[in-house]
Coordinates of C-alpha atoms and ligand atoms in Angstrom, one line a residue:
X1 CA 41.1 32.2 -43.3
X2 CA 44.8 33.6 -43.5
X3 CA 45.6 36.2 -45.2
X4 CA 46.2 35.1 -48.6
X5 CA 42.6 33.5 -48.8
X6 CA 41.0 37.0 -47.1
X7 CA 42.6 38.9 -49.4
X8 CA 41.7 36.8 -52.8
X9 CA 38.4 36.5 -51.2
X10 CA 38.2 40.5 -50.8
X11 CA 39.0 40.7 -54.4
X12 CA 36.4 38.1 -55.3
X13 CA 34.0 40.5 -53.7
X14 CA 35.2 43.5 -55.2
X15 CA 35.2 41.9 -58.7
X16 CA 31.8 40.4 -58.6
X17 CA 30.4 44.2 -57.0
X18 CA 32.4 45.6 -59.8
X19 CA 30.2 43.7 -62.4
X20 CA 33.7 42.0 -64.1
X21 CA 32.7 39.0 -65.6
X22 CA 32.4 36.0 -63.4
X23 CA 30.4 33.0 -64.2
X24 CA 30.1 30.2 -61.4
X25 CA 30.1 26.6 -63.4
X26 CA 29.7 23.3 -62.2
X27 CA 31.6 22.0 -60.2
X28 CA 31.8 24.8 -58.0
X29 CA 34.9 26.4 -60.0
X30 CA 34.4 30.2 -60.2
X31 CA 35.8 31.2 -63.7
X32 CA 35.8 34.2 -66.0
X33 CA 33.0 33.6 -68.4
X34 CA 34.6 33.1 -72.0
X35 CA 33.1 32.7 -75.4
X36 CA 29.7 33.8 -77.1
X37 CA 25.9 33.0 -76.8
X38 CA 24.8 35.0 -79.6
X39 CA 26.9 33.1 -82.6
X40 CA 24.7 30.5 -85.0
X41 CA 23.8 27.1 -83.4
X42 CA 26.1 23.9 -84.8
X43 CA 24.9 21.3 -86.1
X44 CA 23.2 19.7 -83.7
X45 CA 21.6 22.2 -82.2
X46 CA 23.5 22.0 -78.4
X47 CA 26.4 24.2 -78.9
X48 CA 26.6 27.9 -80.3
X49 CA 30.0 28.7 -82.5
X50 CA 32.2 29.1 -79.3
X51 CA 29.9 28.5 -77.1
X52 CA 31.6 29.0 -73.3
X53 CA 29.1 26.7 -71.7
X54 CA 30.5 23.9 -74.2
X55 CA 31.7 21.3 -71.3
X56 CA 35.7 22.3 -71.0
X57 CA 37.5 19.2 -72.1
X58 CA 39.1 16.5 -69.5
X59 CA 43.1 18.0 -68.5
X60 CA 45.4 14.9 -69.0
X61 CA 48.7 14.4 -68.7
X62 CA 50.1 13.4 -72.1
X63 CA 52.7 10.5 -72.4
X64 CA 56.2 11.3 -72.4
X65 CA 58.0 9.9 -75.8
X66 CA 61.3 8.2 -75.3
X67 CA 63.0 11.3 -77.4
X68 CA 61.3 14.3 -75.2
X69 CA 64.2 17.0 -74.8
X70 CA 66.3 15.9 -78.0
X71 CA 64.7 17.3 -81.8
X72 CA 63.9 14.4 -83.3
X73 CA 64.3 14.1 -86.9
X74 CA 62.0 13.3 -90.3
X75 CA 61.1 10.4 -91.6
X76 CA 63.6 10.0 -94.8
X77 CA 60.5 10.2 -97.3
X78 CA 59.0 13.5 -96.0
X79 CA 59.5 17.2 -97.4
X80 CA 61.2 18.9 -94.6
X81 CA 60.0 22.4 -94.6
X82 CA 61.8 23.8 -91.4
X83 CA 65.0 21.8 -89.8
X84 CA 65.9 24.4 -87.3
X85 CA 68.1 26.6 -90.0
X86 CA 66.4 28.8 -92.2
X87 CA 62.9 29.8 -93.6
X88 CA 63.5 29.1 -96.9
X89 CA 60.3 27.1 -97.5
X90 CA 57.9 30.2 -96.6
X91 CA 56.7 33.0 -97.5
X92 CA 54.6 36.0 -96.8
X93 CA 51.0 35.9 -97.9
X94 CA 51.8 37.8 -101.2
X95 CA 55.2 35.9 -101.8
X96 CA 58.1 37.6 -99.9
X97 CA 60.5 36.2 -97.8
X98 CA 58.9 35.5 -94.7
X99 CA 59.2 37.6 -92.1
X100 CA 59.6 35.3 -89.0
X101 CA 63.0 34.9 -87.4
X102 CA 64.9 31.8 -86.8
X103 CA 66.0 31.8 -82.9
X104 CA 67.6 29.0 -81.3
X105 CA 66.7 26.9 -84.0
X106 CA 62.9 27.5 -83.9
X107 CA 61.2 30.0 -86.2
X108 CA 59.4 32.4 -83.9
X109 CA 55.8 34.0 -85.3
X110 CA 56.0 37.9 -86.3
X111 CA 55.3 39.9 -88.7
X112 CA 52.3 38.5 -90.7
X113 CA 51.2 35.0 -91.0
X114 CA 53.4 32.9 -92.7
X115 CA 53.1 30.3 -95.8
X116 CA 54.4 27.2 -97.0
X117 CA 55.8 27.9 -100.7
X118 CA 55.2 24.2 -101.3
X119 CA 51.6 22.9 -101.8
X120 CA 49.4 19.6 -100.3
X121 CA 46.4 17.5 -100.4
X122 CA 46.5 15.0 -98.5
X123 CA 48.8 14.5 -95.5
X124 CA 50.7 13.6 -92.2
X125 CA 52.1 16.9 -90.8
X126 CA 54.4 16.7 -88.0
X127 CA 54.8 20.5 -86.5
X128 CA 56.5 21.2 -82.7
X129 CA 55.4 24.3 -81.2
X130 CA 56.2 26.0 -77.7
X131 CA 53.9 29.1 -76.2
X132 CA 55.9 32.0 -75.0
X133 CA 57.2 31.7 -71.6
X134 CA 56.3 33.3 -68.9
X135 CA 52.5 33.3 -70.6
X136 CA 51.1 36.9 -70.9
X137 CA 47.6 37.9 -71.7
X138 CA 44.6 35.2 -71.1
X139 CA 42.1 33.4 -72.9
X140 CA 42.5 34.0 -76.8
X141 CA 45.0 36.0 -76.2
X142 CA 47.8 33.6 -74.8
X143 CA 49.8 31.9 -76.9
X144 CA 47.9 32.5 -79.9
X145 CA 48.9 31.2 -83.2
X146 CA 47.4 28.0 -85.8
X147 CA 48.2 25.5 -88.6
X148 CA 45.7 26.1 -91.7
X149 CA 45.9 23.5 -94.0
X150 CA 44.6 24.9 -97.1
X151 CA 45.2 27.6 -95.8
X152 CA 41.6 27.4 -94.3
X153 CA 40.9 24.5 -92.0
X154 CA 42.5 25.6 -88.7
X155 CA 44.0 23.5 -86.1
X156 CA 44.2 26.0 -83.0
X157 CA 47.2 26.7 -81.4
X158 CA 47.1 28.4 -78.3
X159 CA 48.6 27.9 -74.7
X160 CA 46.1 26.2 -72.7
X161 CA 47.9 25.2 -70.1
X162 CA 46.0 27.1 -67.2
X163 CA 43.7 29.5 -69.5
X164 CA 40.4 28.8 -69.8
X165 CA 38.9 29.3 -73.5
X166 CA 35.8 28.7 -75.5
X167 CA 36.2 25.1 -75.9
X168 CA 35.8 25.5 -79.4
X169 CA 38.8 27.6 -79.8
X170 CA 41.5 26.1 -77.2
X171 CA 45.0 24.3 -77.9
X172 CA 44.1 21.2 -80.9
X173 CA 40.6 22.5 -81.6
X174 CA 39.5 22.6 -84.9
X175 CA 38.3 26.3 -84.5
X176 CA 34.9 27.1 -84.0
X177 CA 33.7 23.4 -84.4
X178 CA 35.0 21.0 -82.7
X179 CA 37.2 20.9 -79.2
X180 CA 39.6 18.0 -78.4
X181 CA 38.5 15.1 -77.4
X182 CA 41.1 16.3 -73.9
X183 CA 43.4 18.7 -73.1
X184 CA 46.9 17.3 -73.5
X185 CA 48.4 20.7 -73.3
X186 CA 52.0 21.1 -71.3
X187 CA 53.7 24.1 -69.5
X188 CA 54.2 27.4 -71.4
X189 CA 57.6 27.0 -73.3
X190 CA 57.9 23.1 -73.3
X191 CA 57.6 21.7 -76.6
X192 CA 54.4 20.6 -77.9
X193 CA 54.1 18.1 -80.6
X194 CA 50.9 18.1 -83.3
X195 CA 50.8 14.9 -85.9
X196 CA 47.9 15.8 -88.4
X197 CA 46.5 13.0 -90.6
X198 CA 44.4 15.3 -93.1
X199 CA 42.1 14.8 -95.9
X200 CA 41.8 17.3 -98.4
X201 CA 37.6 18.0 -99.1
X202 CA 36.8 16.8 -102.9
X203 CA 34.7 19.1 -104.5
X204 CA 32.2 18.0 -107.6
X205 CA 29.9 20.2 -109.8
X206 CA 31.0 23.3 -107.6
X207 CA 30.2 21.4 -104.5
X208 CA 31.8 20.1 -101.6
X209 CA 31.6 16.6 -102.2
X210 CA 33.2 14.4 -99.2
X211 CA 34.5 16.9 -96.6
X212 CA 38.3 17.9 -95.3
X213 CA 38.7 14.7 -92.2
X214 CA 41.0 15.3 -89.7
X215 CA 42.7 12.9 -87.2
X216 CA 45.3 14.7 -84.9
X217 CA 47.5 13.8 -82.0
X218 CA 48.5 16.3 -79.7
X219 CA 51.7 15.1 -77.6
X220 CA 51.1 11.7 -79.0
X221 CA 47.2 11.5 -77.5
X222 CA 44.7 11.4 -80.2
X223 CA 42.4 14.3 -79.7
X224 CA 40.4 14.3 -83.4
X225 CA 39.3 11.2 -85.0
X226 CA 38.7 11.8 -88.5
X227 CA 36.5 14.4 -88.1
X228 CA 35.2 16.1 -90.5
X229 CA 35.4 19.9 -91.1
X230 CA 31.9 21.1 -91.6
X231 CA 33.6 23.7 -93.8
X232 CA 36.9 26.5 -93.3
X233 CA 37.7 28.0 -89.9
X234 CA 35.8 31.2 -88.7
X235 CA 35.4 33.8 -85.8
X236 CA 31.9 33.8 -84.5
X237 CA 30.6 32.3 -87.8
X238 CA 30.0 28.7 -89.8
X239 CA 31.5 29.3 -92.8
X240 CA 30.4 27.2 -96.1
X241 CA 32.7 24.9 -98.5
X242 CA 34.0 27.1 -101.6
X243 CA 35.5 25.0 -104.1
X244 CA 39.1 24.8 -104.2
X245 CA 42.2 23.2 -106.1
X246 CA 43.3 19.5 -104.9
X247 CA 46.2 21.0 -103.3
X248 CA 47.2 24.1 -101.2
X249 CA 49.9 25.9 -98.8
X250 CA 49.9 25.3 -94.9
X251 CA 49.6 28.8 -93.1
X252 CA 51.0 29.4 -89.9
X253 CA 49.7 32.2 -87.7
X254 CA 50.9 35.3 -86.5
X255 CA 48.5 36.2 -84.0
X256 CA 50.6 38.8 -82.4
X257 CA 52.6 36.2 -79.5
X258 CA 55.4 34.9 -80.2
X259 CA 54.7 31.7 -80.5
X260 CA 58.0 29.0 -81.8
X261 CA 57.7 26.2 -84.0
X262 CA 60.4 23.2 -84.5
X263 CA 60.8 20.2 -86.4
X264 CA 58.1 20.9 -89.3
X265 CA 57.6 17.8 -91.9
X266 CA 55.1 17.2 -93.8
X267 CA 54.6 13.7 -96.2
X268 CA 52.1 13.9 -99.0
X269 CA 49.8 10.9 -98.8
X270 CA 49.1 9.0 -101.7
X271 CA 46.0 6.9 -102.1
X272 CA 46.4 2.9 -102.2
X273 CA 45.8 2.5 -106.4
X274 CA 48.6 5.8 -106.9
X275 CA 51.5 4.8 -108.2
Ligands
MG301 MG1 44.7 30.8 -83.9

């Protein structure tokens, strides 16, 4: 043993005689335990609402598109809704000018959540995002921020590159349901790349009708395949379809890091019969 390992082992020994919160997994990998075990059960009946014993999801490498290191550009027939100049397109949750800055030609979250003045149904989002470099805080608490369509229906955004989460609620989860299928998350401060394929939920009679589905690549690895939302995003809770209109604004969250955003698009999807 040298002296790095007697001295990481010392503080092993001191942490676990301290009562800190350790939890040995499988696999042999000592970890922090994360999540709850006293939120309701999913359908299904296996996994609690971020459940920490939820099997952590495969770490891949993502491919690297041709294009990585330039800002691409939208597709000529989308609504552009950040290009790297000025926050026009948002607002604050009551209607102000939003209050996140524009650095470097990203929009940096602070301030409040921000909204997309514009409303959608149905969709292909394209959204580049990049966690704050060098990380601070763990867990929940690293890189924090999300993409609500609707408002509601969350698509985590968090920096899990080396931060172990509730499965539930790490980088492309859709929060408190399902994880990614892996975890194609890259370095703190490298750009990250999201394409959402969402379908609004159709309500009938005051009732949720067919669900919200989403299908999302993260870094160009599919990581949700048409899932369906088994209602809006929660903490520690399953929250229930409420009827709402066929279209809403896209929320970004300001979850207290600094989290940037790049390159935001959006193209409204029409069915095949629309004109
Ligand atoms: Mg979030």
């Amino acid at each position: 043993m040298n002296k790095n390992q007697l001295a990481a082992a010392l503080l092993l020994g001191a942490a676990v005689a301290g009562g800190a919160c350790l939890h040995v997994y499988a696999g042999n990998a000592t970890q922090r335990k994360v999540g709850y075990q006293d939120t309701p059960m999913l359908p299904g009946g296996k996994w609690r609402v971020h459940d920490g014993q939820r099997p952590q999801p495969a770490i891949i490498t993502p491919a690297v598109p041709s294009t990585q290191g330039a800002v691409g550009k939208a597709p000529s027939d989308a609504v552009v809704l950040f290009d790297g100049k000025d926050t026009a397109r948002w607002r604050t949750g009551d209607g102000k000018a939003s209050t996140w800055k524009v650095q470097d030609g990203a929009m940096v979250a602070g301030g409040g959540d921000t909204w997309t003045r514009d409303e959608f149904g149905d969709c292909q989002i394209h959204i580049e995002w990049a966690a704050p470099n060098p990380p601070r805080g763990r867990d929940q608490g690293r890189g924090n921020s999300g993409v609500f369509l609707f408002g509601r229906y969350e698509i985590q955004v968090l920096d899990s590159y080396n931060n172990i989460t509730y499965p539930d609620g790490q980088a492309g989860s859709m929060y408190g349901q399902y994880p990614p299928l892996v975890n194609a998350s890259l370095k703190p401060g490298e750009w990250q790349t999201y394409d959402i394929f969402f379908t609004a939920p159709r309500f009938k009679d005051g009732k949720v009708e067919t669900p919200a589905y989403l299908t999302l690549m993260h870094n160009g690895v599919l990581v949700h395949n048409h899932t369906p939302y088994l209602g809006p995003s929660g903490h520690r809770s399953l929250p229930e379809y409420r009827p709402h209109a066929a279209k809403g604004p896209i929320k970004l969250q300001d979850h207290g890091n600094p989290t940037r955003f790049r390159n935001i698009w959006v193209r409204p999807l029409k069915s095949y019969d629309e004109p």
